[in-house]
mmCIF file of C-alpha atoms in Angstrom:
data_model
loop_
_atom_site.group_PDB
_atom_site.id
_atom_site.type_symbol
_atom_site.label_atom_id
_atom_site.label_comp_id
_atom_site.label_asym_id
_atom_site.label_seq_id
_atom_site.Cartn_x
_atom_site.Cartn_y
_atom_site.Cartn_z
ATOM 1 C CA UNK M 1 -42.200 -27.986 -94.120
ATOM 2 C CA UNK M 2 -42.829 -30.051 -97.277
ATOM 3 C CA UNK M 3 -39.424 -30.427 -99.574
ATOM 4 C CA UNK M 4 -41.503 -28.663 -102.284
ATOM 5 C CA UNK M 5 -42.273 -25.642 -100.492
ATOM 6 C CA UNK M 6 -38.750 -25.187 -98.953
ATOM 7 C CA UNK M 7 -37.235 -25.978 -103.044
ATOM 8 C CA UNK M 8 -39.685 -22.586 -103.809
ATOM 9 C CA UNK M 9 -38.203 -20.194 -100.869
ATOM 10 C CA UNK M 10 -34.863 -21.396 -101.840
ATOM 11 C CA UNK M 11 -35.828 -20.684 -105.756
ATOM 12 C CA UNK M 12 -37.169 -17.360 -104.871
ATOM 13 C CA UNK M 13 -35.118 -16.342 -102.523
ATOM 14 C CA UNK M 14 -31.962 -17.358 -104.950
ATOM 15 C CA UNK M 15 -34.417 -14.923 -107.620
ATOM 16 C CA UNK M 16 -34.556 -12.476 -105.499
ATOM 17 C CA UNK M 17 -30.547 -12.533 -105.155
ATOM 18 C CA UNK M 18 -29.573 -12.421 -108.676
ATOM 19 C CA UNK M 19 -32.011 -9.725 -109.509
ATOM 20 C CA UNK M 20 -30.443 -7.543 -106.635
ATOM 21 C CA UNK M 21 -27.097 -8.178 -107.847
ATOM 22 C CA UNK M 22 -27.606 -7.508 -111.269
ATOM 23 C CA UNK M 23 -29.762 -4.074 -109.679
ATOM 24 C CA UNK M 24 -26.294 -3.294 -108.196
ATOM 25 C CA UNK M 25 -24.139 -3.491 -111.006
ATOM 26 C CA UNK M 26 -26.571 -2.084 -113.206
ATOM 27 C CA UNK M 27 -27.215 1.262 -111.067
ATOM 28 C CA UNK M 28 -23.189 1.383 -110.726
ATOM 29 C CA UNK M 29 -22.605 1.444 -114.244
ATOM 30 C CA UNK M 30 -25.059 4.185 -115.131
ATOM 31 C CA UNK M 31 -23.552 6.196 -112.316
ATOM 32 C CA UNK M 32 -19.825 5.570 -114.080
ATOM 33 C CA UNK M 33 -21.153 6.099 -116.769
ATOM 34 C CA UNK M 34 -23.252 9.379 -116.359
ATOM 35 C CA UNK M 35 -20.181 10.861 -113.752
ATOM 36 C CA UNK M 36 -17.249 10.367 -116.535
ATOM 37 C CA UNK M 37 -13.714 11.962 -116.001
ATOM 38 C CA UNK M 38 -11.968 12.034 -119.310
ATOM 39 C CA UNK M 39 -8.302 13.423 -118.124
ATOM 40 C CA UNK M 40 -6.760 16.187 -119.842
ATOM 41 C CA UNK M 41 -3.312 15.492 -118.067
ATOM 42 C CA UNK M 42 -3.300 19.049 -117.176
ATOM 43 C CA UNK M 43 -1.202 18.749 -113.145
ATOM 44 C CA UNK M 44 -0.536 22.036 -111.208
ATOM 45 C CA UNK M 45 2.866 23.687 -111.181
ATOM 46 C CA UNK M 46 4.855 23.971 -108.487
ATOM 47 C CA UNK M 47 3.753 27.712 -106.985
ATOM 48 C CA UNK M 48 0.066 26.137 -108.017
ATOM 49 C CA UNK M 49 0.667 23.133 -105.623
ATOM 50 C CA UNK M 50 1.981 25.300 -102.975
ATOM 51 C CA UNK M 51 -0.295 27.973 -102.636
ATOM 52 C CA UNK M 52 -3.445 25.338 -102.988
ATOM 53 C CA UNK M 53 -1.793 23.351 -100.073
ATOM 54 C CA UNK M 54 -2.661 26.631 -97.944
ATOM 55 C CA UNK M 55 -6.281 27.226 -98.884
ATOM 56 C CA UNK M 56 -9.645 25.560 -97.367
ATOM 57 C CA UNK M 57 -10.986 24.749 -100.399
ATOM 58 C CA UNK M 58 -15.156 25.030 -100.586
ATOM 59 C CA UNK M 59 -17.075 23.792 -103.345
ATOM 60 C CA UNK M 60 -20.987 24.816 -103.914
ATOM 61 C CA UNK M 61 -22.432 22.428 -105.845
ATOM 62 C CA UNK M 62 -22.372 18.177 -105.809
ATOM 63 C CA UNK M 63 -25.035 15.764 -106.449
ATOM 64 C CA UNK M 64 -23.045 12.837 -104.766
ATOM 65 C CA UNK M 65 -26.109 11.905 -102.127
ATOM 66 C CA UNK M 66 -27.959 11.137 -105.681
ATOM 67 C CA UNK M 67 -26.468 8.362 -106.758
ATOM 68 C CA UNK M 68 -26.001 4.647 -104.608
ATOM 69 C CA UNK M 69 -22.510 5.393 -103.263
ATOM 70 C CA UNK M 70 -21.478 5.236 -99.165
ATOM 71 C CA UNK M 71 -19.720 8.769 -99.298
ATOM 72 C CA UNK M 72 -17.492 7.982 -96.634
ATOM 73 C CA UNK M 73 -15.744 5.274 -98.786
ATOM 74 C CA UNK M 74 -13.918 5.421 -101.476
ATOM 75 C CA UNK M 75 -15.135 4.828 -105.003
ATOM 76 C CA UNK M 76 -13.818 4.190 -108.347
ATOM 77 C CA UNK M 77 -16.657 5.945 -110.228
ATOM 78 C CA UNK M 78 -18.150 9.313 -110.142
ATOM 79 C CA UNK M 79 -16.477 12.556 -108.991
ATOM 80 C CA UNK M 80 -16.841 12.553 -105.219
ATOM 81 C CA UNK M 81 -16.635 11.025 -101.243
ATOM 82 C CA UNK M 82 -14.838 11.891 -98.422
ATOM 83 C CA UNK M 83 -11.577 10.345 -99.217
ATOM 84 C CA UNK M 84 -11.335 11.955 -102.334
ATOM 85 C CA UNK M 85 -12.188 15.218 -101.279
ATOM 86 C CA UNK M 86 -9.753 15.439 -98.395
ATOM 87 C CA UNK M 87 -7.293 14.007 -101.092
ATOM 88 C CA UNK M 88 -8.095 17.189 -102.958
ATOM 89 C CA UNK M 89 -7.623 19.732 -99.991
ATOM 90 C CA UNK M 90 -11.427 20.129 -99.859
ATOM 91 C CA UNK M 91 -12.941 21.672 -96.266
ATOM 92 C CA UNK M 92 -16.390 22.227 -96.735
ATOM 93 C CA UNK M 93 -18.528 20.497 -99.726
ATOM 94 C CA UNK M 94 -21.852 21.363 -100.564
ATOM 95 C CA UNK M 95 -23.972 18.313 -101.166
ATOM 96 C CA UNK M 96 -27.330 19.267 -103.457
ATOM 97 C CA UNK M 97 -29.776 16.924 -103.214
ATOM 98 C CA UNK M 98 -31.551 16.006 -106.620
ATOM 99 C CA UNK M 99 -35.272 14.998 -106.558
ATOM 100 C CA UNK M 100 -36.806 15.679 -109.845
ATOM 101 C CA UNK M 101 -35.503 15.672 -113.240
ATOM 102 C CA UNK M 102 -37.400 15.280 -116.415
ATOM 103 C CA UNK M 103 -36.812 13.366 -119.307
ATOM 104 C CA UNK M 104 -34.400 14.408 -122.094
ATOM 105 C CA UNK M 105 -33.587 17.454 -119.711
ATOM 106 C CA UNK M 106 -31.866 19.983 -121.830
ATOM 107 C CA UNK M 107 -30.990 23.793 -121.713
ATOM 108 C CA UNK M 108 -34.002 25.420 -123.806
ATOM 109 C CA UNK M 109 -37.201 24.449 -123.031
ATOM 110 C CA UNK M 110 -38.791 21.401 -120.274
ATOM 111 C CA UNK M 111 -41.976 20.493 -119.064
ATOM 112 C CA UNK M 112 -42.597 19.145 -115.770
ATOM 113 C CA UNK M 113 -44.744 15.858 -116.321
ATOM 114 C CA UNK M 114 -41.984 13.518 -116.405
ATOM 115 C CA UNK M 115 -39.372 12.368 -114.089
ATOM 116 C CA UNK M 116 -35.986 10.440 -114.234
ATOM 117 C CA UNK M 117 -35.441 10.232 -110.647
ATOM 118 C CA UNK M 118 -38.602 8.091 -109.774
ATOM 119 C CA UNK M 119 -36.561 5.299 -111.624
ATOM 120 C CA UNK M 120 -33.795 6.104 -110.343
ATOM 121 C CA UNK M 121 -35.003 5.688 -106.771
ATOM 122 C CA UNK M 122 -36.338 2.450 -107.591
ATOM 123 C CA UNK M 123 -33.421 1.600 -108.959
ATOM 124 C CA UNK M 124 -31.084 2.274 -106.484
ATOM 125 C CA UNK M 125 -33.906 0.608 -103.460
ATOM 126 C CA UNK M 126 -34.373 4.262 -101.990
ATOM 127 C CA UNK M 127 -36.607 3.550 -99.201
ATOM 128 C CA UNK M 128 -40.659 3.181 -100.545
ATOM 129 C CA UNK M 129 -41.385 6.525 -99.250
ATOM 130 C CA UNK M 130 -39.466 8.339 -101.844
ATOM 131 C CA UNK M 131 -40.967 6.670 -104.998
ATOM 132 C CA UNK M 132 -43.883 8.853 -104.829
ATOM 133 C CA UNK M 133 -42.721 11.807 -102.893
ATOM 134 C CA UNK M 134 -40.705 14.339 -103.979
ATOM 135 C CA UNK M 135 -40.130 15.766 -100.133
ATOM 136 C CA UNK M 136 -39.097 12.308 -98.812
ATOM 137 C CA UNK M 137 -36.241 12.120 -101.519
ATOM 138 C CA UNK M 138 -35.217 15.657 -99.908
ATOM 139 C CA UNK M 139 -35.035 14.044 -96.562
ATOM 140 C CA UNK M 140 -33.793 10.382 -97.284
ATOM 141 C CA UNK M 141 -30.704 12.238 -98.888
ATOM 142 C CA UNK M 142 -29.924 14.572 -95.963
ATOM 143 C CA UNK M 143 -30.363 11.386 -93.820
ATOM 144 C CA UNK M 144 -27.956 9.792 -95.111
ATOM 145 C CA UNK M 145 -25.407 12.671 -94.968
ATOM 146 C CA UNK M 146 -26.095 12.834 -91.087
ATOM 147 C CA UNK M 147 -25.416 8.831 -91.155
ATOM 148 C CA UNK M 148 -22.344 9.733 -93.048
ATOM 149 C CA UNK M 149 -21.516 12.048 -90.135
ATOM 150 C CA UNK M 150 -21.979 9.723 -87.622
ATOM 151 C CA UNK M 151 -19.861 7.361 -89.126
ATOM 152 C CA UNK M 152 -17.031 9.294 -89.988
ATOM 153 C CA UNK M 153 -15.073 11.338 -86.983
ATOM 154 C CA UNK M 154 -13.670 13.746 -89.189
ATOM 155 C CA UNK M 155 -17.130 14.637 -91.068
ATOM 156 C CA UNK M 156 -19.859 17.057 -89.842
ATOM 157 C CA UNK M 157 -22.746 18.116 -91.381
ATOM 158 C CA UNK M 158 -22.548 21.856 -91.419
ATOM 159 C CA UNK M 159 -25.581 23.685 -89.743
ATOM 160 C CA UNK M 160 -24.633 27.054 -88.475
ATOM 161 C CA UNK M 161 -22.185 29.611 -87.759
ATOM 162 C CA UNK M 162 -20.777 27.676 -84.747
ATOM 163 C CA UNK M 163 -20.474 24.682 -87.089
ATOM 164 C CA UNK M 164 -18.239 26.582 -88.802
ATOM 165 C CA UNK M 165 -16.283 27.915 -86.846
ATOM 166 C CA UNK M 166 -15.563 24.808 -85.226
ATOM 167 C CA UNK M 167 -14.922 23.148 -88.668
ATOM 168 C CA UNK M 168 -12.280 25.856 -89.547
ATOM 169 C CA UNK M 169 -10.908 25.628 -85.950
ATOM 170 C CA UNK M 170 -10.573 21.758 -86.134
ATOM 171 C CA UNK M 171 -8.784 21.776 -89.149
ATOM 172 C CA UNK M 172 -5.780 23.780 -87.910
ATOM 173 C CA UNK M 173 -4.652 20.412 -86.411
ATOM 174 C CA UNK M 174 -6.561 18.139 -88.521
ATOM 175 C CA UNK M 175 -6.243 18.556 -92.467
ATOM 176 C CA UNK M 176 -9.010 15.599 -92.296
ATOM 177 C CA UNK M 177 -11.435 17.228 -90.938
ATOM 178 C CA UNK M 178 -14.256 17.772 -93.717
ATOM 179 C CA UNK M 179 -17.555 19.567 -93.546
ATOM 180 C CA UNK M 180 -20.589 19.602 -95.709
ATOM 181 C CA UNK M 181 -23.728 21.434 -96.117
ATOM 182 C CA UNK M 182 -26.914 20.505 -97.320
ATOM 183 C CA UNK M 183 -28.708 22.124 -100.571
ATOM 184 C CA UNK M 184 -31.695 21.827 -102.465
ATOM 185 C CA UNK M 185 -31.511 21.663 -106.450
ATOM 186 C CA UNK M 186 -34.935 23.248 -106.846
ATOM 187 C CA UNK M 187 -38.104 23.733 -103.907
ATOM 188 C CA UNK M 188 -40.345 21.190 -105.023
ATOM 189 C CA UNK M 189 -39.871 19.103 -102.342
ATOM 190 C CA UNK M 190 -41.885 21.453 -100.384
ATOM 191 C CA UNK M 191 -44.583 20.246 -102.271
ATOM 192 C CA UNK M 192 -46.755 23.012 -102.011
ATOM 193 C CA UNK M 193 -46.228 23.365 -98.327
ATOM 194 C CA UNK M 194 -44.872 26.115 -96.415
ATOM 195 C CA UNK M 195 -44.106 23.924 -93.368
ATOM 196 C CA UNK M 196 -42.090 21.539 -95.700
ATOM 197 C CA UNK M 197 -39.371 24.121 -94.980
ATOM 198 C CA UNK M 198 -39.354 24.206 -91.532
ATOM 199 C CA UNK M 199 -39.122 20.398 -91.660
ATOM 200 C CA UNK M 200 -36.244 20.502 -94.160
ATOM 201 C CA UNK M 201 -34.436 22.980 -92.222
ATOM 202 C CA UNK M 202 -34.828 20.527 -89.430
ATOM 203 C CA UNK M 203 -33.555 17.600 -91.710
ATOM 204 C CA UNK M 204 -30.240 19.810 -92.213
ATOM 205 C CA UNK M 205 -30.948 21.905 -95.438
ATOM 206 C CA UNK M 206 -29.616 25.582 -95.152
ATOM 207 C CA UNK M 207 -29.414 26.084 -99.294
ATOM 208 C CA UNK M 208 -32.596 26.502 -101.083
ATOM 209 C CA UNK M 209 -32.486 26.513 -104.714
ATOM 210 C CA UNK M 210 -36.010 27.474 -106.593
ATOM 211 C CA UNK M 211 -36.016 25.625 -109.885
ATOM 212 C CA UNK M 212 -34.493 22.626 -111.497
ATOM 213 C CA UNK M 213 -34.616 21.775 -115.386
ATOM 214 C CA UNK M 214 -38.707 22.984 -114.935
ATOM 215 C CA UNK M 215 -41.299 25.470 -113.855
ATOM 216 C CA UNK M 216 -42.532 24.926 -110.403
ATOM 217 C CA UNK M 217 -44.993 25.960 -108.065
ATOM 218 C CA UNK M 218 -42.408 28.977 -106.708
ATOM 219 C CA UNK M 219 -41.820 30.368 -110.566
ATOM 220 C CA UNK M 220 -40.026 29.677 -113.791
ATOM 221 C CA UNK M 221 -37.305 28.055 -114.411
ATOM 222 C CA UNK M 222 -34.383 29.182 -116.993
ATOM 223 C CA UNK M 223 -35.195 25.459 -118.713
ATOM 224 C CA UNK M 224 -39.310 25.670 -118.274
ATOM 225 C CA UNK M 225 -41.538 26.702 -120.659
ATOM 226 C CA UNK M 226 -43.115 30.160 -119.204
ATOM 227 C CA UNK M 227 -40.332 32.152 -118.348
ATOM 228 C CA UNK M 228 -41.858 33.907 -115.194
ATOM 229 C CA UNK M 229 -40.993 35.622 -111.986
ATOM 230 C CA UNK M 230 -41.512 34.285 -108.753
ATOM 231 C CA UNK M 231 -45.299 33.179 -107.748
ATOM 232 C CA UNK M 232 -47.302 33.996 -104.898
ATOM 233 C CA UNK M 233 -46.146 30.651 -103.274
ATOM 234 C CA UNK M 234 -42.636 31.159 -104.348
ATOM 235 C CA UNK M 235 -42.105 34.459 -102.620
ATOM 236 C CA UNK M 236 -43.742 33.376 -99.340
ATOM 237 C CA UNK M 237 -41.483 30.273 -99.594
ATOM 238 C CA UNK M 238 -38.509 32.683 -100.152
ATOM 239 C CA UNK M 239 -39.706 34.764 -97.126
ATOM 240 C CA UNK M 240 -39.822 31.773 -94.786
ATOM 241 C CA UNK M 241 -36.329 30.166 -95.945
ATOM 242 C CA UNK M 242 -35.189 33.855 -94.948
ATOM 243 C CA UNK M 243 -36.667 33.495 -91.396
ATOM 244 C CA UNK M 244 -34.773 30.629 -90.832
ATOM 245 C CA UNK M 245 -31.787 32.288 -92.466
ATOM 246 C CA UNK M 246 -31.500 29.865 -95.469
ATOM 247 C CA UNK M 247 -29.132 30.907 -98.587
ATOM 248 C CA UNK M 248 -31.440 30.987 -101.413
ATOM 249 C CA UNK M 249 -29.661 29.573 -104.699
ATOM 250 C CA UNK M 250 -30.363 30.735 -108.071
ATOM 251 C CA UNK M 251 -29.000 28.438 -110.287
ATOM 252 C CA UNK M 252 -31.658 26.887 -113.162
ATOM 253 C CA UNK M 253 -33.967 30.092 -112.026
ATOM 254 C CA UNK M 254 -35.515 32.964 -114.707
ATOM 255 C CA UNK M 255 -33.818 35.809 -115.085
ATOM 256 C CA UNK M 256 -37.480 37.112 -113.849
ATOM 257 C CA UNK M 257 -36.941 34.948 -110.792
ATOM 258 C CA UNK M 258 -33.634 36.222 -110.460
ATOM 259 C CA UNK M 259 -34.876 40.176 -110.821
ATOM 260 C CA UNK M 260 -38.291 39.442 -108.409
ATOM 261 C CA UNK M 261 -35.935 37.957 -105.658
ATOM 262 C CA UNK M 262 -33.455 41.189 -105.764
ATOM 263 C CA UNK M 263 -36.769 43.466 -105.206
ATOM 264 C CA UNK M 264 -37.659 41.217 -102.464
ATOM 265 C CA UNK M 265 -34.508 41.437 -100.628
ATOM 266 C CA UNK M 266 -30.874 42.432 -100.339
ATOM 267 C CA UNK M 267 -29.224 39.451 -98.788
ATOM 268 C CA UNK M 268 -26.391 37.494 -99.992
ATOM 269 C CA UNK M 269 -27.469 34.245 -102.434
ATOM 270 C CA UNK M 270 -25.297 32.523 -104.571
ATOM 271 C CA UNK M 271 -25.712 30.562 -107.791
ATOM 272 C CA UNK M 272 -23.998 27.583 -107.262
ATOM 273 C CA UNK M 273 -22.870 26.357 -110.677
ATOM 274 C CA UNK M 274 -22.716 28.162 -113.455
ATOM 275 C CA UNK M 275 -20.934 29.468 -116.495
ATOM 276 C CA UNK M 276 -20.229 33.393 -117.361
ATOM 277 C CA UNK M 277 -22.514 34.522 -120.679
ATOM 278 C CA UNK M 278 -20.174 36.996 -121.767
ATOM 279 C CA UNK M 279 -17.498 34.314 -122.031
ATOM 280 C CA UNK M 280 -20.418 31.106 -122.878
ATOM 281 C CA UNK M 281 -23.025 32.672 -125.122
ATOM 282 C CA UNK M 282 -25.174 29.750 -123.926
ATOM 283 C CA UNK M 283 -28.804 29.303 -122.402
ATOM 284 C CA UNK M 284 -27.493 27.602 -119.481
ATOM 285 C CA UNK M 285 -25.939 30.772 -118.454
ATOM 286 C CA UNK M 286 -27.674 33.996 -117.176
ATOM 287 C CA UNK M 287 -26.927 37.631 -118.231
ATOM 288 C CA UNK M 288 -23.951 39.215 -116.888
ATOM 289 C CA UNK M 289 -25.994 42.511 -115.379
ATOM 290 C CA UNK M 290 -27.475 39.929 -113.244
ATOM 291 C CA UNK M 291 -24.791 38.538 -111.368
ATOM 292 C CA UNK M 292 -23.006 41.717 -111.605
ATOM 293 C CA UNK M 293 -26.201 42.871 -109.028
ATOM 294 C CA UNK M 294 -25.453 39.178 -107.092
ATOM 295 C CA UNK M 295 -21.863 39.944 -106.687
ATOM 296 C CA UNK M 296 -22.741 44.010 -105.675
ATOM 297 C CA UNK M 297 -24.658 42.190 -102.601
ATOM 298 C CA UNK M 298 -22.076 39.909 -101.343
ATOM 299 C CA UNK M 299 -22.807 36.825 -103.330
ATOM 300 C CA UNK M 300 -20.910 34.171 -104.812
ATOM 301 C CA UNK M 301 -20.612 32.935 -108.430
ATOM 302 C CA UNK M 302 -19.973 28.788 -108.670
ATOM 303 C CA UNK M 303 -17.900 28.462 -111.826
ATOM 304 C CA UNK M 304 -18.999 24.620 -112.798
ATOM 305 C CA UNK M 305 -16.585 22.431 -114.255
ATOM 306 C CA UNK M 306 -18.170 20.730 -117.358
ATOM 307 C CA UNK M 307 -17.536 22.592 -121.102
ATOM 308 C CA UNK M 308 -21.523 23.168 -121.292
ATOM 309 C CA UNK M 309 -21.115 26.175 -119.107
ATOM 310 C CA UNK M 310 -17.418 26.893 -120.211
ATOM 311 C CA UNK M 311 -17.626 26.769 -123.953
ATOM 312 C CA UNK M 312 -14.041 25.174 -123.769
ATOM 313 C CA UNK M 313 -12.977 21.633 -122.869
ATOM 314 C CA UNK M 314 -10.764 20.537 -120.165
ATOM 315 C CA UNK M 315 -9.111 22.609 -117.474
ATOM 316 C CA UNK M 316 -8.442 25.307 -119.194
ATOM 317 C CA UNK M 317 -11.865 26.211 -119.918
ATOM 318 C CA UNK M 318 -12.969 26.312 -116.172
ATOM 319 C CA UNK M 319 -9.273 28.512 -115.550
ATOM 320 C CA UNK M 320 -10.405 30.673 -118.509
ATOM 321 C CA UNK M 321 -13.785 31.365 -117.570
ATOM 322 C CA UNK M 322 -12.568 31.598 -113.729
ATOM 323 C CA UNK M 323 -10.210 34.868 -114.541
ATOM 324 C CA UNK M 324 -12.797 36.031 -116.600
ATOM 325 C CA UNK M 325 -15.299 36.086 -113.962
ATOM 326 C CA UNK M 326 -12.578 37.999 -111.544
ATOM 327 C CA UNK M 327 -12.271 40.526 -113.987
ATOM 328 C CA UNK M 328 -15.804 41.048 -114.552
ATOM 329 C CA UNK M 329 -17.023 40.546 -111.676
ATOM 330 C CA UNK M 330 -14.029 40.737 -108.754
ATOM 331 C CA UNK M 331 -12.302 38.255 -107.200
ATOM 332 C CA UNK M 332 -14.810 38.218 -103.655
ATOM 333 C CA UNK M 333 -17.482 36.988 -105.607
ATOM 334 C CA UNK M 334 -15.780 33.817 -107.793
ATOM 335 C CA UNK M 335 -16.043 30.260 -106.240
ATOM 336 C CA UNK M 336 -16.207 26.700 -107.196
ATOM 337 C CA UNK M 337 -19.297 25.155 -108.360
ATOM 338 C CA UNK M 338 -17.992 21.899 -109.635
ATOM 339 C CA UNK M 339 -21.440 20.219 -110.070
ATOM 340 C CA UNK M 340 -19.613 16.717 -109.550
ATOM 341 C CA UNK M 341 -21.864 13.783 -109.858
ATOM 342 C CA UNK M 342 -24.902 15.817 -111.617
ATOM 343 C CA UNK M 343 -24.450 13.885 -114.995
ATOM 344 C CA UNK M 344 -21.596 15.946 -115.975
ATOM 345 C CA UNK M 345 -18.231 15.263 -117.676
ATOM 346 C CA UNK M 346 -15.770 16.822 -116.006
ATOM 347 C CA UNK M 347 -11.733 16.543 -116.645
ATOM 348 C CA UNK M 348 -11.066 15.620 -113.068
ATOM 349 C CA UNK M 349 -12.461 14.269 -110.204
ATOM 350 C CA UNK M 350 -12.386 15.828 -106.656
ATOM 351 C CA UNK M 351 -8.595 14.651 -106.313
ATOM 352 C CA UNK M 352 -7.473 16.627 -109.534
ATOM 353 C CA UNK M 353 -7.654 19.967 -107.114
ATOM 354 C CA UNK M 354 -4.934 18.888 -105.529
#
């Protein structure tokens, strides 16, 4: 090989180095930087402490799987991975996997046209396949949870009832032991496609949320622009995730979503992180009578953990809006819906449970 042509590999090659680098650092410090913690210094007491150190703790809502981070190491940035959410007395962790969010995303009113997590992808060097499809970002992320669980002994990816079980039963001997299951934030990976389900219930996913921050083929979202029920699609989608005994998830749906899916059925769902209006007058939050009606079925409320949905900073915001939720609601249907990692600011990470 001429000294001319080996001087350009070595030139390119050397480009091709530094670019990836400065990709790296780049993509880390818009994850630190869109994940803040800003400390309150608010520690439990004593009885607090004590009575957390018996509980398996479940949370229902973290984007973690978004963002380039190995969850099974530990991180300085963002809210979550496995070491810091066995530090924090967490069992089970439900990991929502992101795939389309527009631009300027904001509580009243988005279109769907854009899309933040195309760069994103590109610039974290997801795989090719997921720069143009929404349903490969679905699957690359539970992928990489089931790689997580193969590399980590005391992880497991959370499928079924068994699962479970086993998880619960493992951790009476092993406080390491951590589970997680797998959640959409919105059905437009399925792309249209009915089958799309069965092949993301064969990825892993057993949560289906319906919207994001926009109006999709199943039906409006709380953020869209139209404000309607469920579509044709959408309640055929909702009937198939039922066959295959998904959780549906209403959090970023229309209240008209919210009302068409109680006439369809009387299962269980959940919204996974949310505030309480009658404590956060706020759009992000959807009227009381309606999760009244999702905690009369059996279905759990995700308080979230940034002031958005709280209307009060810190920790005592997210305690606040916790007991109000018990008494309006009962204590059976309040649960944690941290949304760590989705671009929130939060006054903890994962460890401040503990």
């Amino acid at each position: 090989m001429k000294r001319r042509t080996k001087l350009s590999i070595i030139a390119i090659a050397t480009i091709v180095s530094v670019s990836l680098i400065g990709l790296h650092i780049f993509t880390a410090k818009v994850d630190g930087d869109m994940n803040p913690v800003l400390d309150d210094g608010t520690r439990a007491s004593e009885a607090g402490q004590a009575l957390h150190d018996q509980l398996a703790v479940v949370d229902l809502h973290a984007d973690t799987l978004l963002w380039r981070r190995n969850p099974v190491n530990r991180h300085k940035r963002g809210h979550t991975d496995f070491p810091r959410l066995r530090e924090g007395g967490v069992a089970l962790q439900v990991f929502t996997a992101v795939t389309k969010s527009p631009d300027g995303q904001n509580y009243e009113k988005n279109d769907g046209q854009s899309d933040r997590i195309t760069t994103l992808a590109m610039a974290q060097l997801w795989p090719l396949r997921t720069w143009q499809s929404i349903y490969e970002r679905a699957a690359y992320q539970a992928q990489r949870l089931v790689k997580a669980d193969r590399a980590d002994a005391n992880f497991m990816v959370v499928r079924n009832q068994q699962d479970l079980a086993r998880l619960l039963q493992a951790r009476q001997d092993n406080k390491a032991m951590l589970g997680g299951i797998l959640g959409m934030e919105g059905a437009h990976p399925l792309e249209g496609e009915l089958e799309n389900i069965d092949r993301l219930y064969t990825e892993g996913y057993r949560i289906m949320g319906l919207q994001h921050f926009f109006d999709n083929a199943l039906g409006g979202s709380l953020h869209g622009l139209s404000n309607e029920g469920l579509t044709a699609f959408g309640k055929a989608a909702v009937a198939r995730a039922f066959e295959r005994g998904m959780i549906i998830d209403i959090a970023h749906s229309s209240p008209q979503v919210v009302r068409d899916l109680f006439e369809m059925s009387d299962r269980p769902m959940i919204i996974s992180h949310t505030g309480i209006e009658s404590f956060c007058d706020v759009k992000r939050n959807i009227p009381d009578d309606l999760l009244l009606e999702l905690a009369s079925r059996g279905g759990l409320i995700g308080i979230g953990y940034w002031e958005d949905v709280t209307c009060k900073p810190g920790v005592a915001g997210i305690v606040e809006t916790i007991l109000h939720g018990i008494e309006t609601f009962g204590a059976e249907a309040i649960a944690l819906g941290s949304d760590f990692d989705g671009t929130v600011t939060t006054p903890f990470d994962t460890t401040g449970l503990n």
